[in-house]
Amino acid sequence: MTTNKEAAERRIGGVRVTTGRIVLAVVTVLAVWFILINRQSVKIHLWGLTTVNAPMWAVLLIMLLAGCVIGVLGYMRRQYRKRR
């Protein structure tokens, strides 16, 4: 008989597959697809100091990477606090 943890956690090719990882993969694919379909150039106003013209895909990619960095830093902070 399988437990709830075993049912929620499967291994495929030695890699642990969880519901969270599946959701992360789907969101990543959707984000990359959204970035790729937005290729027009846009004007970006940087806090009223200057205006920059940039391709929308580059701006979206930078925001995606910034969000990933913030998420990883938040995760690391939670793990650090759990250990204390």
PDB file of N, CA, C and O in Angstrom:
ATOM      1  N   MET A   1       0.847  -1.177   0.000  1.00  0.00           N
ATOM      2  CA  MET A   1       0.000   0.000   0.000  1.00  0.00           C
ATOM      3  C   MET A   1       0.894   1.242   0.000  1.00  0.00           C
ATOM      4  O   MET A   1       1.876   1.318   0.709  1.00  0.00           O
ATOM      5  N   THR A   2       0.538   2.250  -0.788  1.00  0.00           N
ATOM      6  CA  THR A   2       1.342   3.472  -0.862  1.00  0.00           C
ATOM      7  C   THR A   2       0.809   4.514   0.102  1.00  0.00           C
ATOM      8  O   THR A   2      -0.383   4.597   0.363  1.00  0.00           O
ATOM      9  N   THR A   3       1.723   5.298   0.625  1.00  0.00           N
ATOM     10  CA  THR A   3       1.322   6.381   1.513  1.00  0.00           C
ATOM     11  C   THR A   3       1.047   7.633   0.687  1.00  0.00           C
ATOM     12  O   THR A   3       1.309   7.674  -0.511  1.00  0.00           O
ATOM     13  N   ASN A   4       0.512   8.662   1.344  1.00  0.00           N
ATOM     14  CA  ASN A   4       0.228   9.919   0.641  1.00  0.00           C
ATOM     15  C   ASN A   4       1.495  10.536   0.087  1.00  0.00           C
ATOM     16  O   ASN A   4       1.496  11.094  -0.996  1.00  0.00           O
ATOM     17  N   LYS A   5       2.591  10.466   0.847  1.00  0.00           N
ATOM     18  CA  LYS A   5       3.847  11.054   0.392  1.00  0.00           C
ATOM     19  C   LYS A   5       4.360  10.309  -0.834  1.00  0.00           C
ATOM     20  O   LYS A   5       4.837  10.921  -1.783  1.00  0.00           O
ATOM     21  N   GLU A   6       4.267   8.986  -0.845  1.00  0.00           N
ATOM     22  CA  GLU A   6       4.715   8.217  -1.996  1.00  0.00           C
ATOM     23  C   GLU A   6       3.852   8.494  -3.208  1.00  0.00           C
ATOM     24  O   GLU A   6       4.345   8.537  -4.335  1.00  0.00           O
ATOM     25  N   ALA A   7       2.558   8.717  -3.004  1.00  0.00           N
ATOM     26  CA  ALA A   7       1.667   9.014  -4.115  1.00  0.00           C
ATOM     27  C   ALA A   7       1.951  10.387  -4.702  1.00  0.00           C
ATOM     28  O   ALA A   7       1.832  10.598  -5.903  1.00  0.00           O
ATOM     29  N   ALA A   8       2.342  11.341  -3.866  1.00  0.00           N
ATOM     30  CA  ALA A   8       2.616  12.698  -4.331  1.00  0.00           C
ATOM     31  C   ALA A   8       4.028  12.825  -4.894  1.00  0.00           C
ATOM     32  O   ALA A   8       4.349  13.806  -5.535  1.00  0.00           O
ATOM     33  N   GLU A   9       4.865  11.824  -4.675  1.00  0.00           N
ATOM     34  CA  GLU A   9       6.258  11.884  -5.074  1.00  0.00           C
ATOM     35  C   GLU A   9       6.610  10.652  -5.886  1.00  0.00           C
ATOM     36  O   GLU A   9       6.599   9.537  -5.379  1.00  0.00           O
ATOM     37  N   ARG A  10       6.901  10.818  -7.149  1.00  0.00           N
ATOM     38  CA  ARG A  10       7.276   9.707  -8.025  1.00  0.00           C
ATOM     39  C   ARG A  10       8.680   9.954  -8.544  1.00  0.00           C
ATOM     40  O   ARG A  10       9.154  11.073  -8.568  1.00  0.00           O
ATOM     41  N   ARG A  11       9.318   8.903  -8.982  1.00  0.00           N
ATOM     42  CA  ARG A  11      10.646   9.032  -9.581  1.00  0.00           C
ATOM     43  C   ARG A  11      10.553   8.628 -11.043  1.00  0.00           C
ATOM     44  O   ARG A  11      10.017   7.587 -11.374  1.00  0.00           O
ATOM     45  N   ILE A  12      11.107   9.483 -11.897  1.00  0.00           N
ATOM     46  CA  ILE A  12      11.171   9.195 -13.324  1.00  0.00           C
ATOM     47  C   ILE A  12      12.624   9.362 -13.734  1.00  0.00           C
ATOM     48  O   ILE A  12      13.169  10.465 -13.686  1.00  0.00           O
ATOM     49  N   GLY A  13      13.264   8.274 -14.117  1.00  0.00           N
ATOM     50  CA  GLY A  13      14.665   8.326 -14.513  1.00  0.00           C
ATOM     51  C   GLY A  13      15.576   8.795 -13.398  1.00  0.00           C
ATOM     52  O   GLY A  13      16.563   9.475 -13.651  1.00  0.00           O
ATOM     53  N   GLY A  14      15.252   8.467 -12.165  1.00  0.00           N
ATOM     54  CA  GLY A  14      16.071   8.863 -11.033  1.00  0.00           C
ATOM     55  C   GLY A  14      15.799  10.274 -10.529  1.00  0.00           C
ATOM     56  O   GLY A  14      16.404  10.715  -9.573  1.00  0.00           O
ATOM     57  N   VAL A  15      14.892  10.983 -11.179  1.00  0.00           N
ATOM     58  CA  VAL A  15      14.556  12.354 -10.783  1.00  0.00           C
ATOM     59  C   VAL A  15      13.244  12.328 -10.019  1.00  0.00           C
ATOM     60  O   VAL A  15      12.270  11.720 -10.470  1.00  0.00           O
ATOM     61  N   ARG A  16      13.225  12.979  -8.861  1.00  0.00           N
ATOM     62  CA  ARG A  16      12.012  13.034  -8.053  1.00  0.00           C
ATOM     63  C   ARG A  16      11.036  14.018  -8.687  1.00  0.00           C
ATOM     64  O   ARG A  16      11.361  15.179  -8.891  1.00  0.00           O
ATOM     65  N   VAL A  17       9.841  13.551  -9.019  1.00  0.00           N
ATOM     66  CA  VAL A  17       8.816  14.380  -9.647  1.00  0.00           C
ATOM     67  C   VAL A  17       7.707  14.616  -8.630  1.00  0.00           C
ATOM     68  O   VAL A  17       7.086  13.684  -8.148  1.00  0.00           O
ATOM     69  N   THR A  18       7.495  15.892  -8.304  1.00  0.00           N
ATOM     70  CA  THR A  18       6.438  16.256  -7.364  1.00  0.00           C
ATOM     71  C   THR A  18       5.451  17.168  -8.068  1.00  0.00           C
ATOM     72  O   THR A  18       5.712  17.669  -9.168  1.00  0.00           O
ATOM     73  N   THR A  19       4.326  17.399  -7.436  1.00  0.00           N
ATOM     74  CA  THR A  19       3.310  18.289  -8.000  1.00  0.00           C
ATOM     75  C   THR A  19       3.878  19.696  -8.174  1.00  0.00           C
ATOM     76  O   THR A  19       3.622  20.348  -9.192  1.00  0.00           O
ATOM     77  N   GLY A  20       4.661  20.151  -7.219  1.00  0.00           N
ATOM     78  CA  GLY A  20       5.259  21.481  -7.299  1.00  0.00           C
ATOM     79  C   GLY A  20       6.181  21.621  -8.497  1.00  0.00           C
ATOM     80  O   GLY A  20       6.194  22.659  -9.170  1.00  0.00           O
ATOM     81  N   ARG A  21       6.962  20.584  -8.776  1.00  0.00           N
ATOM     82  CA  ARG A  21       7.863  20.631  -9.930  1.00  0.00           C
ATOM     83  C   ARG A  21       7.094  20.612 -11.242  1.00  0.00           C
ATOM     84  O   ARG A  21       7.504  21.257 -12.205  1.00  0.00           O
ATOM     85  N   ILE A  22       5.996  19.892 -11.294  1.00  0.00           N
ATOM     86  CA  ILE A  22       5.175  19.874 -12.506  1.00  0.00           C
ATOM     87  C   ILE A  22       4.573  21.259 -12.746  1.00  0.00           C
ATOM     88  O   ILE A  22       4.606  21.774 -13.868  1.00  0.00           O
ATOM     89  N   VAL A  23       4.050  21.877 -11.692  1.00  0.00           N
ATOM     90  CA  VAL A  23       3.477  23.221 -11.811  1.00  0.00           C
ATOM     91  C   VAL A  23       4.561  24.207 -12.235  1.00  0.00           C
ATOM     92  O   VAL A  23       4.339  25.051 -13.115  1.00  0.00           O
ATOM     93  N   LEU A  24       5.742  24.117 -11.660  1.00  0.00           N
ATOM     94  CA  LEU A  24       6.850  24.995 -12.027  1.00  0.00           C
ATOM     95  C   LEU A  24       7.213  24.829 -13.497  1.00  0.00           C
ATOM     96  O   LEU A  24       7.448  25.815 -14.207  1.00  0.00           O
ATOM     97  N   ALA A  25       7.251  23.602 -13.983  1.00  0.00           N
ATOM     98  CA  ALA A  25       7.576  23.347 -15.384  1.00  0.00           C
ATOM     99  C   ALA A  25       6.522  23.949 -16.312  1.00  0.00           C
ATOM    100  O   ALA A  25       6.854  24.575 -17.325  1.00  0.00           O
ATOM    101  N   VAL A  26       5.249  23.793 -15.964  1.00  0.00           N
ATOM    102  CA  VAL A  26       4.169  24.336 -16.794  1.00  0.00           C
ATOM    103  C   VAL A  26       4.218  25.864 -16.815  1.00  0.00           C
ATOM    104  O   VAL A  26       4.120  26.488 -17.879  1.00  0.00           O
ATOM    105  N   VAL A  27       4.417  26.482 -15.656  1.00  0.00           N
ATOM    106  CA  VAL A  27       4.495  27.945 -15.583  1.00  0.00           C
ATOM    107  C   VAL A  27       5.703  28.447 -16.362  1.00  0.00           C
ATOM    108  O   VAL A  27       5.620  29.464 -17.064  1.00  0.00           O
ATOM    109  N   THR A  28       6.825  27.742 -16.286  1.00  0.00           N
ATOM    110  CA  THR A  28       8.017  28.141 -17.030  1.00  0.00           C
ATOM    111  C   THR A  28       7.780  28.084 -18.529  1.00  0.00           C
ATOM    112  O   THR A  28       8.145  29.007 -19.262  1.00  0.00           O
ATOM    113  N   VAL A  29       7.167  27.011 -19.001  1.00  0.00           N
ATOM    114  CA  VAL A  29       6.870  26.881 -20.429  1.00  0.00           C
ATOM    115  C   VAL A  29       5.934  28.001 -20.879  1.00  0.00           C
ATOM    116  O   VAL A  29       6.151  28.622 -21.931  1.00  0.00           O
ATOM    117  N   LEU A  30       4.898  28.298 -20.089  1.00  0.00           N
ATOM    118  CA  LEU A  30       3.979  29.379 -20.441  1.00  0.00           C
ATOM    119  C   LEU A  30       4.674  30.739 -20.448  1.00  0.00           C
ATOM    120  O   LEU A  30       4.420  31.568 -21.332  1.00  0.00           O
ATOM    121  N   ALA A  31       5.562  30.979 -19.498  1.00  0.00           N
ATOM    122  CA  ALA A  31       6.285  32.249 -19.446  1.00  0.00           C
ATOM    123  C   ALA A  31       7.206  32.404 -20.649  1.00  0.00           C
ATOM    124  O   ALA A  31       7.255  33.479 -21.272  1.00  0.00           O
ATOM    125  N   VAL A  32       7.921  31.353 -21.003  1.00  0.00           N
ATOM    126  CA  VAL A  32       8.807  31.415 -22.169  1.00  0.00           C
ATOM    127  C   VAL A  32       7.997  31.622 -23.439  1.00  0.00           C
ATOM    128  O   VAL A  32       8.364  32.432 -24.311  1.00  0.00           O
ATOM    129  N   TRP A  33       6.875  30.940 -23.573  1.00  0.00           N
ATOM    130  CA  TRP A  33       6.006  31.117 -24.739  1.00  0.00           C
ATOM    131  C   TRP A  33       5.511  32.562 -24.818  1.00  0.00           C
ATOM    132  O   TRP A  33       5.534  33.176 -25.880  1.00  0.00           O
ATOM    133  N   PHE A  34       5.082  33.131 -23.694  1.00  0.00           N
ATOM    134  CA  PHE A  34       4.595  34.510 -23.654  1.00  0.00           C
ATOM    135  C   PHE A  34       5.704  35.479 -24.055  1.00  0.00           C
ATOM    136  O   PHE A  34       5.473  36.440 -24.787  1.00  0.00           O
ATOM    137  N   ILE A  35       6.921  35.223 -23.581  1.00  0.00           N
ATOM    138  CA  ILE A  35       8.054  36.082 -23.937  1.00  0.00           C
ATOM    139  C   ILE A  35       8.325  36.010 -25.440  1.00  0.00           C
ATOM    140  O   ILE A  35       8.546  37.039 -26.089  1.00  0.00           O
ATOM    141  N   LEU A  36       8.275  34.820 -26.004  1.00  0.00           N
ATOM    142  CA  LEU A  36       8.597  34.654 -27.416  1.00  0.00           C
ATOM    143  C   LEU A  36       7.571  35.280 -28.354  1.00  0.00           C
ATOM    144  O   LEU A  36       7.928  35.697 -29.456  1.00  0.00           O
ATOM    145  N   ILE A  37       6.318  35.357 -27.943  1.00  0.00           N
ATOM    146  CA  ILE A  37       5.314  35.938 -28.844  1.00  0.00           C
ATOM    147  C   ILE A  37       5.257  37.463 -28.752  1.00  0.00           C
ATOM    148  O   ILE A  37       4.636  38.098 -29.589  1.00  0.00           O
ATOM    149  N   ASN A  38       5.927  38.069 -27.779  1.00  0.00           N
ATOM    150  CA  ASN A  38       5.944  39.528 -27.630  1.00  0.00           C
ATOM    151  C   ASN A  38       7.288  40.056 -28.112  1.00  0.00           C
ATOM    152  O   ASN A  38       8.222  40.223 -27.344  1.00  0.00           O
ATOM    153  N   ARG A  39       7.373  40.341 -29.413  1.00  0.00           N
ATOM    154  CA  ARG A  39       8.644  40.747 -29.994  1.00  0.00           C
ATOM    155  C   ARG A  39       8.674  42.210 -30.413  1.00  0.00           C
ATOM    156  O   ARG A  39       9.691  42.683 -30.900  1.00  0.00           O
ATOM    157  N   GLN A  40       7.605  42.958 -30.227  1.00  0.00           N
ATOM    158  CA  GLN A  40       7.605  44.358 -30.645  1.00  0.00           C
ATOM    159  C   GLN A  40       8.481  45.199 -29.718  1.00  0.00           C
ATOM    160  O   GLN A  40       8.810  44.801 -28.617  1.00  0.00           O
ATOM    161  N   SER A  41       8.846  46.378 -30.193  1.00  0.00           N
ATOM    162  CA  SER A  41       9.660  47.288 -29.398  1.00  0.00           C
ATOM    163  C   SER A  41       8.749  48.190 -28.569  1.00  0.00           C
ATOM    164  O   SER A  41       7.670  48.578 -29.018  1.00  0.00           O
ATOM    165  N   VAL A  42       9.169  48.512 -27.357  1.00  0.00           N
ATOM    166  CA  VAL A  42       8.366  49.352 -26.469  1.00  0.00           C
ATOM    167  C   VAL A  42       9.229  50.438 -25.846  1.00  0.00           C
ATOM    168  O   VAL A  42      10.454  50.314 -25.764  1.00  0.00           O
ATOM    169  N   LYS A  43       8.569  51.517 -25.420  1.00  0.00           N
ATOM    170  CA  LYS A  43       9.237  52.581 -24.681  1.00  0.00           C
ATOM    171  C   LYS A  43       9.075  52.305 -23.198  1.00  0.00           C
ATOM    172  O   LYS A  43       7.974  52.039 -22.725  1.00  0.00           O
ATOM    173  N   ILE A  44      10.161  52.406 -22.467  1.00  0.00           N
ATOM    174  CA  ILE A  44      10.128  52.174 -21.026  1.00  0.00           C
ATOM    175  C   ILE A  44      10.596  53.447 -20.337  1.00  0.00           C
ATOM    176  O   ILE A  44      11.676  53.958 -20.633  1.00  0.00           O
ATOM    177  N   HIS A  45       9.766  53.961 -19.445  1.00  0.00           N
ATOM    178  CA  HIS A  45      10.109  55.158 -18.677  1.00  0.00           C
ATOM    179  C   HIS A  45      10.705  54.705 -17.346  1.00  0.00           C
ATOM    180  O   HIS A  45      10.037  54.068 -16.543  1.00  0.00           O
ATOM    181  N   LEU A  46      11.965  55.048 -17.126  1.00  0.00           N
ATOM    182  CA  LEU A  46      12.664  54.627 -15.916  1.00  0.00           C
ATOM    183  C   LEU A  46      12.565  55.709 -14.855  1.00  0.00           C
ATOM    184  O   LEU A  46      13.361  56.641 -14.821  1.00  0.00           O
ATOM    185  N   TRP A  47      11.581  55.605 -13.996  1.00  0.00           N
ATOM    186  CA  TRP A  47      11.343  56.488 -12.853  1.00  0.00           C
ATOM    187  C   TRP A  47      11.372  57.966 -13.210  1.00  0.00           C
ATOM    188  O   TRP A  47      11.802  58.812 -12.430  1.00  0.00           O
ATOM    189  N   GLY A  48      10.973  58.306 -14.410  1.00  0.00           N
ATOM    190  CA  GLY A  48      10.923  59.704 -14.827  1.00  0.00           C
ATOM    191  C   GLY A  48      12.279  60.291 -15.168  1.00  0.00           C
ATOM    192  O   GLY A  48      12.374  61.465 -15.516  1.00  0.00           O
ATOM    193  N   LEU A  49      13.334  59.497 -15.079  1.00  0.00           N
ATOM    194  CA  LEU A  49      14.678  60.004 -15.363  1.00  0.00           C
ATOM    195  C   LEU A  49      15.029  59.923 -16.840  1.00  0.00           C
ATOM    196  O   LEU A  49      15.629  60.840 -17.391  1.00  0.00           O
ATOM    197  N   THR A  50      14.662  58.842 -17.463  1.00  0.00           N
ATOM    198  CA  THR A  50      14.997  58.639 -18.871  1.00  0.00           C
ATOM    199  C   THR A  50      13.993  57.686 -19.510  1.00  0.00           C
ATOM    200  O   THR A  50      13.214  57.034 -18.819  1.00  0.00           O
ATOM    201  N   THR A  51      14.011  57.648 -20.814  1.00  0.00           N
ATOM    202  CA  THR A  51      13.163  56.734 -21.577  1.00  0.00           C
ATOM    203  C   THR A  51      14.055  55.857 -22.436  1.00  0.00           C
ATOM    204  O   THR A  51      14.991  56.339 -23.063  1.00  0.00           O
ATOM    205  N   VAL A  52      13.766  54.565 -22.445  1.00  0.00           N
ATOM    206  CA  VAL A  52      14.567  53.600 -23.191  1.00  0.00           C
ATOM    207  C   VAL A  52      13.658  52.843 -24.146  1.00  0.00           C
ATOM    208  O   VAL A  52      12.548  52.456 -23.774  1.00  0.00           O
ATOM    209  N   ASN A  53      14.109  52.647 -25.367  1.00  0.00           N
ATOM    210  CA  ASN A  53      13.414  51.762 -26.304  1.00  0.00           C
ATOM    211  C   ASN A  53      14.070  50.394 -26.227  1.00  0.00           C
ATOM    212  O   ASN A  53      15.297  50.282 -26.317  1.00  0.00           O
ATOM    213  N   ALA A  54      13.264  49.363 -26.045  1.00  0.00           N
ATOM    214  CA  ALA A  54      13.796  48.012 -25.931  1.00  0.00           C
ATOM    215  C   ALA A  54      12.771  47.017 -26.469  1.00  0.00           C
ATOM    216  O   ALA A  54      11.569  47.289 -26.431  1.00  0.00           O
ATOM    217  N   PRO A  55      13.234  45.882 -26.956  1.00  0.00           N
ATOM    218  CA  PRO A  55      12.274  44.846 -27.372  1.00  0.00           C
ATOM    219  C   PRO A  55      11.541  44.287 -26.154  1.00  0.00           C
ATOM    220  O   PRO A  55      12.151  44.088 -25.096  1.00  0.00           O
ATOM    221  N   MET A  56      10.259  44.070 -26.307  1.00  0.00           N
ATOM    222  CA  MET A  56       9.432  43.595 -25.200  1.00  0.00           C
ATOM    223  C   MET A  56       9.932  42.264 -24.662  1.00  0.00           C
ATOM    224  O   MET A  56       9.925  42.031 -23.462  1.00  0.00           O
ATOM    225  N   TRP A  57      10.420  41.361 -25.524  1.00  0.00           N
ATOM    226  CA  TRP A  57      10.887  40.058 -25.062  1.00  0.00           C
ATOM    227  C   TRP A  57      12.056  40.220 -24.100  1.00  0.00           C
ATOM    228  O   TRP A  57      12.160  39.463 -23.131  1.00  0.00           O
ATOM    229  N   ALA A  58      12.935  41.192 -24.346  1.00  0.00           N
ATOM    230  CA  ALA A  58      14.077  41.400 -23.458  1.00  0.00           C
ATOM    231  C   ALA A  58      13.611  41.898 -22.089  1.00  0.00           C
ATOM    232  O   ALA A  58      14.116  41.459 -21.051  1.00  0.00           O
ATOM    233  N   VAL A  59      12.649  42.804 -22.085  1.00  0.00           N
ATOM    234  CA  VAL A  59      12.122  43.332 -20.823  1.00  0.00           C
ATOM    235  C   VAL A  59      11.443  42.214 -20.032  1.00  0.00           C
ATOM    236  O   VAL A  59      11.661  42.075 -18.817  1.00  0.00           O
ATOM    237  N   LEU A  60      10.640  41.405 -20.706  1.00  0.00           N
ATOM    238  CA  LEU A  60       9.963  40.299 -20.032  1.00  0.00           C
ATOM    239  C   LEU A  60      10.959  39.274 -19.500  1.00  0.00           C
ATOM    240  O   LEU A  60      10.791  38.747 -18.394  1.00  0.00           O
ATOM    241  N   LEU A  61      12.007  38.996 -20.268  1.00  0.00           N
ATOM    242  CA  LEU A  61      13.022  38.046 -19.818  1.00  0.00           C
ATOM    243  C   LEU A  61      13.751  38.565 -18.581  1.00  0.00           C
ATOM    244  O   LEU A  61      13.980  37.810 -17.623  1.00  0.00           O
ATOM    245  N   ILE A  62      14.082  39.851 -18.569  1.00  0.00           N
ATOM    246  CA  ILE A  62      14.734  40.441 -17.403  1.00  0.00           C
ATOM    247  C   ILE A  62      13.818  40.354 -16.181  1.00  0.00           C
ATOM    248  O   ILE A  62      14.263  40.014 -15.078  1.00  0.00           O
ATOM    249  N   MET A  63      12.538  40.635 -16.367  1.00  0.00           N
ATOM    250  CA  MET A  63      11.593  40.557 -15.246  1.00  0.00           C
ATOM    251  C   MET A  63      11.429  39.117 -14.761  1.00  0.00           C
ATOM    252  O   MET A  63      11.332  38.870 -13.554  1.00  0.00           O
ATOM    253  N   LEU A  64      11.413  38.160 -15.669  1.00  0.00           N
ATOM    254  CA  LEU A  64      11.322  36.748 -15.291  1.00  0.00           C
ATOM    255  C   LEU A  64      12.544  36.342 -14.465  1.00  0.00           C
ATOM    256  O   LEU A  64      12.416  35.694 -13.414  1.00  0.00           O
ATOM    257  N   LEU A  65      13.723  36.730 -14.929  1.00  0.00           N
ATOM    258  CA  LEU A  65      14.943  36.390 -14.201  1.00  0.00           C
ATOM    259  C   LEU A  65      14.989  37.077 -12.840  1.00  0.00           C
ATOM    260  O   LEU A  65      15.407  36.464 -11.844  1.00  0.00           O
ATOM    261  N   ALA A  66      14.545  38.328 -12.779  1.00  0.00           N
ATOM    262  CA  ALA A  66      14.505  39.033 -11.489  1.00  0.00           C
ATOM    263  C   ALA A  66      13.547  38.322 -10.533  1.00  0.00           C
ATOM    264  O   ALA A  66      13.854  38.153  -9.347  1.00  0.00           O
ATOM    265  N   GLY A  67      12.400  37.886 -11.032  1.00  0.00           N
ATOM    266  CA  GLY A  67      11.451  37.151 -10.201  1.00  0.00           C
ATOM    267  C   GLY A  67      12.022  35.831  -9.706  1.00  0.00           C
ATOM    268  O   GLY A  67      11.814  35.440  -8.550  1.00  0.00           O
ATOM    269  N   CYS A  68      12.773  35.138 -10.569  1.00  0.00           N
ATOM    270  CA  CYS A  68      13.407  33.879 -10.154  1.00  0.00           C
ATOM    271  C   CYS A  68      14.440  34.123  -9.068  1.00  0.00           C
ATOM    272  O   CYS A  68      14.508  33.368  -8.090  1.00  0.00           O
ATOM    273  N   VAL A  69      15.245  35.167  -9.222  1.00  0.00           N
ATOM    274  CA  VAL A  69      16.261  35.482  -8.212  1.00  0.00           C
ATOM    275  C   VAL A  69      15.598  35.812  -6.881  1.00  0.00           C
ATOM    276  O   VAL A  69      16.010  35.325  -5.825  1.00  0.00           O
ATOM    277  N   ILE A  70      14.545  36.621  -6.907  1.00  0.00           N
ATOM    278  CA  ILE A  70      13.830  36.982  -5.683  1.00  0.00           C
ATOM    279  C   ILE A  70      13.216  35.732  -5.042  1.00  0.00           C
ATOM    280  O   ILE A  70      13.271  35.556  -3.822  1.00  0.00           O
ATOM    281  N   GLY A  71      12.651  34.853  -5.854  1.00  0.00           N
ATOM    282  CA  GLY A  71      12.079  33.615  -5.334  1.00  0.00           C
ATOM    283  C   GLY A  71      13.119  32.720  -4.685  1.00  0.00           C
ATOM    284  O   GLY A  71      12.895  32.153  -3.616  1.00  0.00           O
ATOM    285  N   VAL A  72      14.279  32.571  -5.317  1.00  0.00           N
ATOM    286  CA  VAL A  72      15.348  31.741  -4.759  1.00  0.00           C
ATOM    287  C   VAL A  72      15.861  32.346  -3.457  1.00  0.00           C
ATOM    288  O   VAL A  72      16.094  31.630  -2.480  1.00  0.00           O
ATOM    289  N   LEU A  73      16.033  33.664  -3.426  1.00  0.00           N
ATOM    290  CA  LEU A  73      16.500  34.313  -2.196  1.00  0.00           C
ATOM    291  C   LEU A  73      15.488  34.136  -1.062  1.00  0.00           C
ATOM    292  O   LEU A  73      15.873  33.886   0.082  1.00  0.00           O
ATOM    293  N   GLY A  74      14.198  34.242  -1.374  1.00  0.00           N
ATOM    294  CA  GLY A  74      13.168  34.018  -0.360  1.00  0.00           C
ATOM    295  C   GLY A  74      13.174  32.589   0.146  1.00  0.00           C
ATOM    296  O   GLY A  74      13.031  32.337   1.340  1.00  0.00           O
ATOM    297  N   TYR A  75      13.351  31.638  -0.763  1.00  0.00           N
ATOM    298  CA  TYR A  75      13.417  30.230  -0.377  1.00  0.00           C
ATOM    299  C   TYR A  75      14.622  29.975   0.523  1.00  0.00           C
ATOM    300  O   TYR A  75      14.510  29.288   1.547  1.00  0.00           O
ATOM    301  N   MET A  76      15.770  30.536   0.148  1.00  0.00           N
ATOM    302  CA  MET A  76      16.974  30.344   0.953  1.00  0.00           C
ATOM    303  C   MET A  76      16.808  30.962   2.342  1.00  0.00           C
ATOM    304  O   MET A  76      17.255  30.393   3.336  1.00  0.00           O
ATOM    305  N   ARG A  77      16.149  32.095   2.421  1.00  0.00           N
ATOM    306  CA  ARG A  77      15.924  32.748   3.713  1.00  0.00           C
ATOM    307  C   ARG A  77      15.030  31.880   4.620  1.00  0.00           C
ATOM    308  O   ARG A  77      15.286  31.721   5.808  1.00  0.00           O
ATOM    309  N   ARG A  78      13.965  31.302   4.019  1.00  0.00           N
ATOM    310  CA  ARG A  78      13.088  30.420   4.795  1.00  0.00           C
ATOM    311  C   ARG A  78      13.840  29.198   5.296  1.00  0.00           C
ATOM    312  O   ARG A  78      13.673  28.776   6.442  1.00  0.00           O
ATOM    313  N   GLN A  79      14.684  28.621   4.443  1.00  0.00           N
ATOM    314  CA  GLN A  79      15.453  27.450   4.858  1.00  0.00           C
ATOM    315  C   GLN A  79      16.431  27.805   5.972  1.00  0.00           C
ATOM    316  O   GLN A  79      16.617  27.025   6.909  1.00  0.00           O
ATOM    317  N   TYR A  80      17.036  28.983   5.898  1.00  0.00           N
ATOM    318  CA  TYR A  80      17.965  29.421   6.919  1.00  0.00           C
ATOM    319  C   TYR A  80      17.246  29.599   8.252  1.00  0.00           C
ATOM    320  O   TYR A  80      17.731  29.204   9.307  1.00  0.00           O
ATOM    321  N   ARG A  81      16.043  30.204   8.206  1.00  0.00           N
ATOM    322  CA  ARG A  81      15.281  30.423   9.442  1.00  0.00           C
ATOM    323  C   ARG A  81      14.800  29.117  10.049  1.00  0.00           C
ATOM    324  O   ARG A  81      14.674  29.004  11.251  1.00  0.00           O
ATOM    325  N   LYS A  82      14.500  28.117   9.228  1.00  0.00           N
ATOM    326  CA  LYS A  82      14.075  26.816   9.745  1.00  0.00           C
ATOM    327  C   LYS A  82      15.196  26.133  10.506  1.00  0.00           C
ATOM    328  O   LYS A  82      14.957  25.437  11.490  1.00  0.00           O
ATOM    329  N   ARG A  83      16.427  26.319  10.056  1.00  0.00           N
ATOM    330  CA  ARG A  83      17.564  25.677  10.703  1.00  0.00           C
ATOM    331  C   ARG A  83      17.918  26.313  12.032  1.00  0.00           C
ATOM    332  O   ARG A  83      18.544  25.691  12.864  1.00  0.00           O
ATOM    333  N   ARG A  84      17.550  27.561  12.226  1.00  0.00           N
ATOM    334  CA  ARG A  84      17.898  28.267  13.466  1.00  0.00           C
ATOM    335  C   ARG A  84      17.027  27.877  14.589  1.00  0.00           C
ATOM    336  O   ARG A  84      16.267  27.305  14.935  1.00  0.00           O
TER     337      ARG A  84
END
